Short mmCIF file of C-alpha atoms in Angstrom, two decimals:
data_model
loop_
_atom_site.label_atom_id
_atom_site.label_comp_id
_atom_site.label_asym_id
_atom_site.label_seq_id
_atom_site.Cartn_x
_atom_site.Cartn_y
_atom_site.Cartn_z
CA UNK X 1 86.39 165.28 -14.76
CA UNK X 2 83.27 164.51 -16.58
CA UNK X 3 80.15 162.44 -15.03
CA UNK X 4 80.52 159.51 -15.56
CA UNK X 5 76.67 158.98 -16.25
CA UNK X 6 77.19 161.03 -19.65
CA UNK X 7 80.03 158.84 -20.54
CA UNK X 8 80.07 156.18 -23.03
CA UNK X 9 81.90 152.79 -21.83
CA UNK X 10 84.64 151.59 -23.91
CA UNK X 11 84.40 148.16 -25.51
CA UNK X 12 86.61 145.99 -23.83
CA UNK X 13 88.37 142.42 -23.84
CA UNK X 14 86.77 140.89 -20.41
CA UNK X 15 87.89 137.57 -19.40
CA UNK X 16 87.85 135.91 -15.40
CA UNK X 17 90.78 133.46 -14.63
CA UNK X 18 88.48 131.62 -12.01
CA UNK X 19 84.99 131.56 -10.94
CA UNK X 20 83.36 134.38 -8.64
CA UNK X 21 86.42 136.65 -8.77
CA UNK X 22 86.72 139.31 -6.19
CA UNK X 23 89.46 141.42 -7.54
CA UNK X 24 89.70 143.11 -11.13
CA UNK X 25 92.05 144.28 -13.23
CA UNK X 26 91.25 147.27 -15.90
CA UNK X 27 94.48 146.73 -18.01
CA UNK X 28 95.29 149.77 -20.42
CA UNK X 29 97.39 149.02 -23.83
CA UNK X 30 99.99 151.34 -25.16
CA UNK X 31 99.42 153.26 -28.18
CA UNK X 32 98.58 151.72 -31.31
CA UNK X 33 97.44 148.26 -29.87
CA UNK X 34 94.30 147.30 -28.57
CA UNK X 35 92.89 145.51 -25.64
CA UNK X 36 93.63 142.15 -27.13
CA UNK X 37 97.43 142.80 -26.70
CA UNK X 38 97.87 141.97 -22.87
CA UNK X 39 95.66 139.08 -22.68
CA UNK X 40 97.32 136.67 -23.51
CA UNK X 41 99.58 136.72 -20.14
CA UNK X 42 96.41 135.99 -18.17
CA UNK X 43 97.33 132.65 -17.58
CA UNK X 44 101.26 133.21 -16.52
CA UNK X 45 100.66 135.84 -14.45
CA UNK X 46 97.81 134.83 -12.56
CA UNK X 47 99.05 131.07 -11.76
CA UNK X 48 98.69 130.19 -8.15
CA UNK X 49 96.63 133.56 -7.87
CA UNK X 50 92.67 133.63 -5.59
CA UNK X 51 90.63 134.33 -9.47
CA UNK X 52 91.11 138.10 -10.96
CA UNK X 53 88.64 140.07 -13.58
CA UNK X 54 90.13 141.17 -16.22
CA UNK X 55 89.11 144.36 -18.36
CA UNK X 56 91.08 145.37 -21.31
CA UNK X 57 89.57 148.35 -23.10
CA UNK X 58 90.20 149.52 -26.48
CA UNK X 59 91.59 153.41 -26.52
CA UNK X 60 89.28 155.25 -28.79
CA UNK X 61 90.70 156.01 -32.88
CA UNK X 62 92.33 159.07 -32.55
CA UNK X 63 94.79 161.08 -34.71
CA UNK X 64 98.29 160.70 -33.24
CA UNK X 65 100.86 163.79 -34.26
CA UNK X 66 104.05 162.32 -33.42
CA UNK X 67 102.77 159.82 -36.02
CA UNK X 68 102.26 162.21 -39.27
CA UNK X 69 98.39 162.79 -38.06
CA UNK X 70 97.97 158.74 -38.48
CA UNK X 71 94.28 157.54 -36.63
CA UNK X 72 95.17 154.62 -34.26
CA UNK X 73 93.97 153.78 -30.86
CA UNK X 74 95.48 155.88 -28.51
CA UNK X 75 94.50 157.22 -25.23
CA UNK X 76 95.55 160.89 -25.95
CA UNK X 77 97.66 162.62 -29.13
CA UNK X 78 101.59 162.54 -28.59
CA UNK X 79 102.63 166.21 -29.66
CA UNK X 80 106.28 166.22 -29.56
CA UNK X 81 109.27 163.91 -28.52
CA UNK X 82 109.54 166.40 -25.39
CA UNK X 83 108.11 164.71 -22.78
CA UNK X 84 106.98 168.31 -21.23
CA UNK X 85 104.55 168.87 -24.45
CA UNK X 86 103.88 165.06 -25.53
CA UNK X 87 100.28 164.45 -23.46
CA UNK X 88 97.48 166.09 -24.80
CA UNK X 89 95.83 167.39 -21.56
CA UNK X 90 91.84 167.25 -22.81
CA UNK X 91 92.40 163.66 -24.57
CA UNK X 92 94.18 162.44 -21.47
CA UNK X 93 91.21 163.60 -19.05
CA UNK X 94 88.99 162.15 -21.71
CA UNK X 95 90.54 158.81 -21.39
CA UNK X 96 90.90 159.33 -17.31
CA UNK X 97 87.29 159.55 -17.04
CA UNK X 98 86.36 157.11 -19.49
CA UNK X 99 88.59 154.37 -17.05
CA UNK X 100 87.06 156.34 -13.98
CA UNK X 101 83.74 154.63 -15.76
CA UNK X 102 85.06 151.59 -15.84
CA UNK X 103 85.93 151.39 -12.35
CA UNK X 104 82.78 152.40 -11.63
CA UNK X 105 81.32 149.62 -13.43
CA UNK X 106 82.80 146.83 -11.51
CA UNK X 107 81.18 147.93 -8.49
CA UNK X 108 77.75 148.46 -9.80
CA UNK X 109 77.78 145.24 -12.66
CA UNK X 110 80.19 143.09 -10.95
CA UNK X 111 79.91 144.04 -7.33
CA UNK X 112 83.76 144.30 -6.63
CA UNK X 113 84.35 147.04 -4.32
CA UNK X 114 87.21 149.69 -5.18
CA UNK X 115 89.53 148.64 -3.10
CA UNK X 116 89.89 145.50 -4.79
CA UNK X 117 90.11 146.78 -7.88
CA UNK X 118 93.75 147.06 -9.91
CA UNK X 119 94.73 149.48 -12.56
CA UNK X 120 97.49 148.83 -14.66
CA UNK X 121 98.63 149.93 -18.12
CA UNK X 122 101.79 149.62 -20.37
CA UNK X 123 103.30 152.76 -22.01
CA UNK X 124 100.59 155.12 -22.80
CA UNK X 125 98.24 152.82 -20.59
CA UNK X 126 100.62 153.16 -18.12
CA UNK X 127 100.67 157.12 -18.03
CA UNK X 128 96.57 156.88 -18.07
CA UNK X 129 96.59 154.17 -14.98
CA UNK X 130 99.11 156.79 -12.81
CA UNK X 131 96.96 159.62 -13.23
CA UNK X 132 93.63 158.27 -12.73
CA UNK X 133 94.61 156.05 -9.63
CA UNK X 134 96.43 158.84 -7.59
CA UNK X 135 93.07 161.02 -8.27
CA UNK X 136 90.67 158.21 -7.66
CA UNK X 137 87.96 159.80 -4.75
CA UNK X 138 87.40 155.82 -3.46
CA UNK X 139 90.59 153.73 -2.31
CA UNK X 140 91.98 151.27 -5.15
CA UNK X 141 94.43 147.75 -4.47
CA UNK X 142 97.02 149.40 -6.55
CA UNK X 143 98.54 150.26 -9.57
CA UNK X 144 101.08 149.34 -12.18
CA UNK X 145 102.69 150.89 -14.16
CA UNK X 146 105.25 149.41 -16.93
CA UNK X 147 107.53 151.05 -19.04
CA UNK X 148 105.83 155.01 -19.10
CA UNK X 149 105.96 157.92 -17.19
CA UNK X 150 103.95 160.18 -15.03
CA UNK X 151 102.10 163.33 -16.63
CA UNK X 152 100.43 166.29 -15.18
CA UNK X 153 103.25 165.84 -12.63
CA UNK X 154 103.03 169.70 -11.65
CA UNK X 155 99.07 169.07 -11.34
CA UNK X 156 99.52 166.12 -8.49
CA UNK X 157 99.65 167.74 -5.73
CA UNK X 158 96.47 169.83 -6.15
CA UNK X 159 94.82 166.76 -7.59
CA UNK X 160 95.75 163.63 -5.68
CA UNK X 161 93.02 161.95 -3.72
CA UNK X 162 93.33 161.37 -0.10
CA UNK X 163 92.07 158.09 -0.37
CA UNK X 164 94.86 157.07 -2.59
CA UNK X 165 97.99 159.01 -0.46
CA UNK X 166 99.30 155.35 -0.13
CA UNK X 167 98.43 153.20 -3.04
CA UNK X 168 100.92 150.76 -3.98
CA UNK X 169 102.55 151.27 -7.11
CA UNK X 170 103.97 148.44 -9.19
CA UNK X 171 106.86 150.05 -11.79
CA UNK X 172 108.64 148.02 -14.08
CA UNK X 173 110.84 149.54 -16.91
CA UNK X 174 113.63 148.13 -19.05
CA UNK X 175 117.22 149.88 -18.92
CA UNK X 176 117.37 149.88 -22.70
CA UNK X 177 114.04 151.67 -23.52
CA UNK X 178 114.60 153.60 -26.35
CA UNK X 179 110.97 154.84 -26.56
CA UNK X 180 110.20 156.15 -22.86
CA UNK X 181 113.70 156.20 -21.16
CA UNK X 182 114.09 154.53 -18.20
CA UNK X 183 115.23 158.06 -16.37
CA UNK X 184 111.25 159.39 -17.10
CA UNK X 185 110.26 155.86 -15.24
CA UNK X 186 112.87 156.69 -12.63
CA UNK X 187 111.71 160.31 -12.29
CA UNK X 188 108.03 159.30 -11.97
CA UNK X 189 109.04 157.14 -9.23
CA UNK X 190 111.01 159.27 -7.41
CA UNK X 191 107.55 162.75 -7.59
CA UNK X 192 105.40 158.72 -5.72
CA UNK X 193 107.96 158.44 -3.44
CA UNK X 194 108.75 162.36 -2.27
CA UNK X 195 104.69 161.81 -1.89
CA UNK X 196 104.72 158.95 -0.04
CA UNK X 197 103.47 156.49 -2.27
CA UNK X 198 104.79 152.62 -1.76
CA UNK X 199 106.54 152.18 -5.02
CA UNK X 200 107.91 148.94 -6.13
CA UNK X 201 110.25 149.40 -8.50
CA UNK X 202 112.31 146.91 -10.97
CA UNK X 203 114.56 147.54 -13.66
CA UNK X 204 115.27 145.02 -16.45
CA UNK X 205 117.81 144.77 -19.48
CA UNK X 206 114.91 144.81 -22.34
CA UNK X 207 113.86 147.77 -24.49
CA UNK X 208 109.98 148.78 -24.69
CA UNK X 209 108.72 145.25 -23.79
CA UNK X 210 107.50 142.89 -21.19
CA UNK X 211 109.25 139.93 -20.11
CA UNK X 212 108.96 136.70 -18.26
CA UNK X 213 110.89 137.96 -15.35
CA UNK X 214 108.53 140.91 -14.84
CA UNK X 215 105.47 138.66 -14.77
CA UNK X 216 106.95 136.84 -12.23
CA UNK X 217 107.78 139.99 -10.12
CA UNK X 218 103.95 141.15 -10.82
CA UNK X 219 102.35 138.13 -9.75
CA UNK X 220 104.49 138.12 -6.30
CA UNK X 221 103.47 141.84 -5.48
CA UNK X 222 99.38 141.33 -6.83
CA UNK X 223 99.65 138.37 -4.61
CA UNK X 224 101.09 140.08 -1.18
CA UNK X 225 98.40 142.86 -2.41
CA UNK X 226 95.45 140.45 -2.50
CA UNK X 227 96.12 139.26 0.86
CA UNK X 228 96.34 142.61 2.54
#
């Protein structure tokens, strides 16, 4: 993975439900949206919560296959409906050091240690938030993952940092996903758990969305997680 010296930092949505925060959030969209998409839940899902960081970053404009060569924001091309050939490996380590800068960020500009700091993502995001936090060298709070799947599975366990063996792992995914299927969800989940990762895993009758109950079921695991 590049330096992340030499790396450029995305522009990103930043916004702090409370004063002096001591936990973040770097939130990654799915493809085709931006970092303004998963703001707006701020308030929701951090009621009752100590104050969180947020950072929602904008995917660079890239070229999307799957998409007739289209330019959108994306964190790496989407070859193929097979899930095997779908990531593009150098635009997904592109985008896994580019949030590995990020992270790094919040310590130096913010002063919020690593293992206080979340990574979540939706779809696409989603993918990008599994394989940078399992790799991570410093221990993160967690990670979440929503409605995506793992990549670079047969990379993992070459790859995975020691210091992230046991991250918790948020997964939601809706039974009626017609864009990721739940089974890639369920198969990501099951490669965590053979490795002994703490996943948390709910299913729920929607398609490729978020909803209310989910929140709710993020909010109660970020808040056992910020009391550990």
């Amino acid at each position: 993975m590049a330096t992340q010296q030499h790396i450029e930092l995305l522009p990103a949505v930043e916004i702090a439900s409370g004063p002096a925060p001591r936990h973040s959030i770097v939130w990654l969209h799915g493809l085709g949206a931006d970092g303004n998409d998963f703001a707006p839940i701020v308030p929701e899902l951090t009621h009752g919560l100590p104050p969180l960081r947020f950072v929602f970053p904008h995917a660079p404009q890239r070229a999307v296959t799957l998409n007739g060569g289209l330019r959108m924001r994306a964190w790496y091309d989407i070859r193929s409906f097979d899930l095997g050939s779908r990531a593009d490996e150098g635009g997904l380590r592109e985008s896994m050091a580019q949030v590995q800068a990020l992270i790094a960020r919040e310590q130096s500009a913010h002063g919020i240690a690593a293992d206080k700091i979340f990574l979540a993502g939706f779809s696409q995001g989603g993918a990008v938030a599994l394989c940078v936090a399992l790799r991570h060298a410093q221990p993160l709070a967690g990670v979440i993952a929503l409605s995506t799947y793992l990549p670079l599975a047969d990379q993992l366990a070459g790859e995975r940092s020691a210091a992230n063996a046991r991250i918790p792992v948020f997964m939601g995914h809706g039974s009626l996903d017609p864009v990721v299927p739940q089974m890639l969800g369920a198969a990501a989940r099951d490669v965590l758990t053979a490795l002994g990762h703490r996943v948390d895993w709910h299913s729920y009758p929607m398609a490729h969305a978020v909803l209310p109950q989910e929140i709710a079921d993020l909010r109660a695991w970020l808040a056992r997680r910020m009391g550990d």
